[in-house]
Short mmCIF file of C-alpha atoms in Angstrom, two decimals:
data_model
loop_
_atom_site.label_atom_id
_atom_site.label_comp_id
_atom_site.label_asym_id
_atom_site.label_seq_id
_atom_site.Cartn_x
_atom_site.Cartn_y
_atom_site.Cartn_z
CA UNK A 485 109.55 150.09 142.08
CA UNK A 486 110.22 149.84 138.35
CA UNK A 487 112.93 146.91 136.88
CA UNK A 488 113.75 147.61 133.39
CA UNK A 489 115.11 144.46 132.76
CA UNK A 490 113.74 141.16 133.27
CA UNK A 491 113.72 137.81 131.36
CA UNK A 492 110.05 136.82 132.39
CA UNK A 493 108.30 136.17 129.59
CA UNK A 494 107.56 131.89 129.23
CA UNK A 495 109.18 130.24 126.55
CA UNK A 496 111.29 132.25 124.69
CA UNK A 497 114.82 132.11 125.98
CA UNK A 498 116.96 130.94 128.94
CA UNK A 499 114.20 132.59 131.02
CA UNK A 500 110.42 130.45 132.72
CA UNK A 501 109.86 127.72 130.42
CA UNK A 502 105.95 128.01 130.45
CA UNK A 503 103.59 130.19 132.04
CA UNK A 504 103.26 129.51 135.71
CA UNK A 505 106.77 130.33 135.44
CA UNK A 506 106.60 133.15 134.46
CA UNK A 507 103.74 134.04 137.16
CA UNK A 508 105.83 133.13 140.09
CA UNK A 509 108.53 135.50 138.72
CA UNK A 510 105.69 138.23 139.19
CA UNK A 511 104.43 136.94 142.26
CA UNK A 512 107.96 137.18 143.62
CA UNK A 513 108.67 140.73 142.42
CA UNK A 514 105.56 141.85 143.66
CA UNK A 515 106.27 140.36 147.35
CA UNK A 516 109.47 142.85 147.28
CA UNK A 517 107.59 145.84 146.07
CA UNK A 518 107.97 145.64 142.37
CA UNK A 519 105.54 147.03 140.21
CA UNK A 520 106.39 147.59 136.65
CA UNK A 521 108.36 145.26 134.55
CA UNK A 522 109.94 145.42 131.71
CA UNK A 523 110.09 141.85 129.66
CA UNK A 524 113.61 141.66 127.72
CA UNK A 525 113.96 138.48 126.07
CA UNK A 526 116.78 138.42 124.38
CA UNK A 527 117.51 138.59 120.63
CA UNK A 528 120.10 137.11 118.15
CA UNK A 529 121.62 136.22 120.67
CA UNK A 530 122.61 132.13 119.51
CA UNK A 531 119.04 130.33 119.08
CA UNK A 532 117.22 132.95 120.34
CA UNK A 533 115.00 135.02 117.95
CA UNK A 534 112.24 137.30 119.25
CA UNK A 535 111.27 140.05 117.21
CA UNK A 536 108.84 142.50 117.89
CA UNK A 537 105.14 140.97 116.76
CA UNK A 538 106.25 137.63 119.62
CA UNK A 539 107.13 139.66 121.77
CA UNK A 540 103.68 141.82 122.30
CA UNK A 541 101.91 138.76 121.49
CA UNK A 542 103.58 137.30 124.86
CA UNK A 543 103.35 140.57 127.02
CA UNK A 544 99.84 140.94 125.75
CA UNK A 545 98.98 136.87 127.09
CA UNK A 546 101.17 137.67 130.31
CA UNK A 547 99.19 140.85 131.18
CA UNK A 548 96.03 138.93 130.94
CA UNK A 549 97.31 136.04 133.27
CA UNK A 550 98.48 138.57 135.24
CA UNK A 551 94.84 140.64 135.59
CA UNK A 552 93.70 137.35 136.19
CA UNK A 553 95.32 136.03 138.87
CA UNK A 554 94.95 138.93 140.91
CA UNK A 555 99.16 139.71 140.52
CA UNK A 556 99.52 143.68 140.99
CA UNK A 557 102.32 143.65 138.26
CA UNK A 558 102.37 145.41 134.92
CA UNK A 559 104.65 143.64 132.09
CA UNK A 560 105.94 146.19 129.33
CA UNK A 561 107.44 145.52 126.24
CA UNK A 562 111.19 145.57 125.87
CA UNK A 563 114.19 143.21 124.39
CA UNK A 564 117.96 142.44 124.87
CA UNK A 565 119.38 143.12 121.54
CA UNK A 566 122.80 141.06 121.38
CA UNK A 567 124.82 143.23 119.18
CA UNK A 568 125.61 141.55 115.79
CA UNK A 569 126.70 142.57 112.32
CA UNK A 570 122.47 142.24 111.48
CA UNK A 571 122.08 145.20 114.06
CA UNK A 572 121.45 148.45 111.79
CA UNK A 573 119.51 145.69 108.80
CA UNK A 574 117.16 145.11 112.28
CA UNK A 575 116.98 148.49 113.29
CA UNK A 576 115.43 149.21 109.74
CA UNK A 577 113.49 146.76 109.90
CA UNK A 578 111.46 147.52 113.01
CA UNK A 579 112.72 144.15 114.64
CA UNK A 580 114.81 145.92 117.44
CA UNK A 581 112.03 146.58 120.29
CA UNK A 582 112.35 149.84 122.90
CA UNK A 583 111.61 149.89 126.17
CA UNK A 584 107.87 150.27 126.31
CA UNK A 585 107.91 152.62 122.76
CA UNK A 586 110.55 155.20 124.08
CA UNK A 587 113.47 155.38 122.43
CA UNK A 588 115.78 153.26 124.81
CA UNK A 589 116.90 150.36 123.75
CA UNK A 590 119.16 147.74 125.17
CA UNK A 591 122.41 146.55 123.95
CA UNK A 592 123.71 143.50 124.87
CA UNK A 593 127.46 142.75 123.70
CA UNK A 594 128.84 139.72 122.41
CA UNK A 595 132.05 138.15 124.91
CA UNK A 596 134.00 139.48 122.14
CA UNK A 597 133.05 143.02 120.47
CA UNK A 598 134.66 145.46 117.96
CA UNK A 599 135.11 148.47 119.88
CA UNK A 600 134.57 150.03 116.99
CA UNK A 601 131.65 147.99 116.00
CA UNK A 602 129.82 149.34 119.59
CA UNK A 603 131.12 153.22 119.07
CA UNK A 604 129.17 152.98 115.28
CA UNK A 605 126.53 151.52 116.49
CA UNK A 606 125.91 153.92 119.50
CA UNK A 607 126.29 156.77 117.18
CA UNK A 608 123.83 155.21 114.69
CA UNK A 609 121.03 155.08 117.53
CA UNK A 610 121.84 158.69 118.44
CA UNK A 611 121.66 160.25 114.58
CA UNK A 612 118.14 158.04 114.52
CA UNK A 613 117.24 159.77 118.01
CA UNK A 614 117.42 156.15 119.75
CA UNK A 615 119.06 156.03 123.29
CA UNK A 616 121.08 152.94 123.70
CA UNK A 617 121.58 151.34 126.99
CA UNK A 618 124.53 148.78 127.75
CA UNK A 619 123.51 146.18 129.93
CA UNK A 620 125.62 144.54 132.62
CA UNK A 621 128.90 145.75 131.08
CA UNK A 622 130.11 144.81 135.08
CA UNK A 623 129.57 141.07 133.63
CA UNK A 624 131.88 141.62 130.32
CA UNK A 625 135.59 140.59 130.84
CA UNK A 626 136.86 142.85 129.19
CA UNK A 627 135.49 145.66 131.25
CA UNK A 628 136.55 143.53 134.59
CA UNK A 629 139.68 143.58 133.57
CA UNK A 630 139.79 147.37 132.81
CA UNK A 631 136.48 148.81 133.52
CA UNK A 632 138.52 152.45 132.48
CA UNK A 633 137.88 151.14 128.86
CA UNK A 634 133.48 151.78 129.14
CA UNK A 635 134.32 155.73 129.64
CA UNK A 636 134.61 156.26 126.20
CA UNK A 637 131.01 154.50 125.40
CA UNK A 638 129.64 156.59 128.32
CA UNK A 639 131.19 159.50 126.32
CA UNK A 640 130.05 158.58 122.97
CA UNK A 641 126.60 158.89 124.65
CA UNK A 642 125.20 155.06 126.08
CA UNK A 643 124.19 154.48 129.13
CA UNK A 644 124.77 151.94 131.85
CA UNK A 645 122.72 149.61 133.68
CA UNK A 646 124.15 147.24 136.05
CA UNK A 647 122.61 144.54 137.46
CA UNK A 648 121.34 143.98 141.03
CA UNK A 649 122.96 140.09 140.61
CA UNK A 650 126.18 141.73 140.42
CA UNK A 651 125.91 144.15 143.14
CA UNK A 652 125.07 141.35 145.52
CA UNK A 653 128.19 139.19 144.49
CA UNK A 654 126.12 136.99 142.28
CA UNK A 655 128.50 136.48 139.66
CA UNK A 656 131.98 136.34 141.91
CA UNK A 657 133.99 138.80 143.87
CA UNK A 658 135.27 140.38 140.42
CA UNK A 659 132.13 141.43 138.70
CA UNK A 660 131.21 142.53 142.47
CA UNK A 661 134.27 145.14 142.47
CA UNK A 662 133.95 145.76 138.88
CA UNK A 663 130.01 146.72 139.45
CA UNK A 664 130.85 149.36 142.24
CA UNK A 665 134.12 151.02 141.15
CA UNK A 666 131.56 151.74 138.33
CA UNK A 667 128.77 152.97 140.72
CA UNK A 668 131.48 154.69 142.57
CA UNK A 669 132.18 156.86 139.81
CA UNK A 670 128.88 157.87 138.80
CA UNK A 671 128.96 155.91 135.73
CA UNK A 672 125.89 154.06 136.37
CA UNK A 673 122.72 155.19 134.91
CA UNK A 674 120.21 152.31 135.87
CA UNK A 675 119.47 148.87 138.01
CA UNK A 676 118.00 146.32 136.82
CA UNK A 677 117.34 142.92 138.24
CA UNK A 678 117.98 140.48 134.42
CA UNK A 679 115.90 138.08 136.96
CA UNK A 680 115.29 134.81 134.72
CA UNK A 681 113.63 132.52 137.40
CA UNK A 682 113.03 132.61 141.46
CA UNK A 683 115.39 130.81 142.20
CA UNK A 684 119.27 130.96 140.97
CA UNK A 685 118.53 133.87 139.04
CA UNK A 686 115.57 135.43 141.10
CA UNK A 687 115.00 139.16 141.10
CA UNK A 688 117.21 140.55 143.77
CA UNK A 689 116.67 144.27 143.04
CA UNK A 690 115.34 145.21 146.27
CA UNK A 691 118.23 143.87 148.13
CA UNK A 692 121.08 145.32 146.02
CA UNK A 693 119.48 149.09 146.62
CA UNK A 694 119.65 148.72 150.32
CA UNK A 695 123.41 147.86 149.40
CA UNK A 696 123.79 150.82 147.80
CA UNK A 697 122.02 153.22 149.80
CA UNK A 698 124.15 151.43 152.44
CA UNK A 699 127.23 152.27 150.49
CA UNK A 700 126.97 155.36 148.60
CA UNK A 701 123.55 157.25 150.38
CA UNK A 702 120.01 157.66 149.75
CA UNK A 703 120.67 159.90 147.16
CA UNK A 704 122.92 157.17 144.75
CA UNK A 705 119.63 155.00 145.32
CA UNK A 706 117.18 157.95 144.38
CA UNK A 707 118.94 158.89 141.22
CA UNK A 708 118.72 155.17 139.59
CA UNK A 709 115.39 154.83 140.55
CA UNK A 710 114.41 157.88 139.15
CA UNK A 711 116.36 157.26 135.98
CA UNK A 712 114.13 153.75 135.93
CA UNK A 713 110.71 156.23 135.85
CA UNK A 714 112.30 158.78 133.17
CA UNK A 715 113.33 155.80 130.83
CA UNK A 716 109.63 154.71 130.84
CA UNK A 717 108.42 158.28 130.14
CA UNK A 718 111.01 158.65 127.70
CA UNK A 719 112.86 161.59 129.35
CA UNK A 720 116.46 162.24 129.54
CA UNK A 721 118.16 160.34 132.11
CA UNK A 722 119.97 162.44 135.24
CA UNK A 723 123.39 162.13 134.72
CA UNK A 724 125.32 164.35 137.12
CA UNK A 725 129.27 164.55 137.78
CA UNK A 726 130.85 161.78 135.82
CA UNK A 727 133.87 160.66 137.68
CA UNK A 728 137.46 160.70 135.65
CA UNK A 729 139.01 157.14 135.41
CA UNK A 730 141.74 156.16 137.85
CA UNK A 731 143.58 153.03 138.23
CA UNK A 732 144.62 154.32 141.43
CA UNK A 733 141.09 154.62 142.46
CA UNK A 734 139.29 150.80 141.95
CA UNK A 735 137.75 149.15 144.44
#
């Protein structure tokens, strides 16, 4: 099982504080059949700086602690880029890291965004051949109070990753509805478990797939799962039937 999103690495953000940390967070994943991780600490996002020479200094050090220790996990590269008006300066720059070299990258939106600050900046990552991904946009107010409002970024070419926190009622009965009258209509692309410790915030990916397989079939769970694999071979994500916005319609 791949999670493409996952605060693990020690000492960089609201994620483990130190090492050992961050090797309970792997001996936890791998106890529910995780193998691949993606580290996505996040990025101008208040204090938090990482650009991308910390950040494979830190996967590099986990990896080793990992090979060590005897933990069957393998930590890739990756960030949570919280969108600001530095974004297309970082994207020059090199500072703005992909998922494990591909060209996904992960967007992260401010509580309050330009919409058409996020439509630019989606169609700036698709003129440089970058694939941006919008992560929990369940979790964004905005979006639970009219989740009809992310079809146009879906549109404009991002895609979607909820997380497995939400789909378990992690974050409240809203973000709960919100999260599946957006799996309900096809809109989601990938599931990730944004697990920052193993505790309050463990991983809890394993357990929101059963909810969906329970909810929408074996096939719902197949497609995000495979979309998880494609992302780190840097293939075009399976899409399928996109399902027209209805008021009418939320869960």
């Amino acid at each position: 099982m791949i999670d493409t999103h996952c605060h693990i690495l020690p000492m960089c953000d609201d994620g483990p504080g130190n090492w050992a940390q961050s090797l309970a967070m792997a001996r936890q994943a791998a106890r529910y059949g995780i193998t691949t991780i993606v580290a996505t600490p996040h990025h101008r996002k208040g204090m938090y700086l990482n650009g991308s020479a910390h950040i494979s200094t830190l996967v590099k050090g986990l990896n080793e602690r990992l090979q060590d220790e005897d933990i069957p996990i393998r930590v890739l590269a990756g960030q949570e880029y919280h969108l600001t008006s530095l974004f297309k300066a970082d994207l020059m720059a090199g500072e703005i890291v992909s998922i494990s070299g591909t060209r996904y990258i992960l967007i992260e939106l401010p509580s309050h965004f330009y919409s058409w600050q996020l439509t630019a900046s989606i169609r700036l990552l698709k003129r440089m051949n970058r694939l941006p991904i919008l992560v929990h946009p369940e979790r964004y107010g905005r979006f639970v109070q009219d989740p009809e409002k992310l079809f146009k970024y879906v549109k404009e070419g991002a895609y979607l990753q909820l997380t497995a926190g939400s789909i378990v009622g992690q974050f409240g009965p809203e973000v709960q509805r919100t999260a599946y009258w957006i799996a309900g209509r096809n809109w989601a692309h990938l599931l990730a478990s944004d697990a920052h410790d193993t505790f309050e915030r463990r991983n809890r990916l394993q357990e929101a797939y059963a909810r969906l397989g329970r909810d929408f079939g074996t096939d719902a769970v197949a497609r995000l799962q495979n979309n998880a694999s494609l992302v780190l071979g840097d293939q075009p994500l399976f899409v399928g039937l996109l399902g027209l916005p209805q008021r009418s319609g939320r869960l």
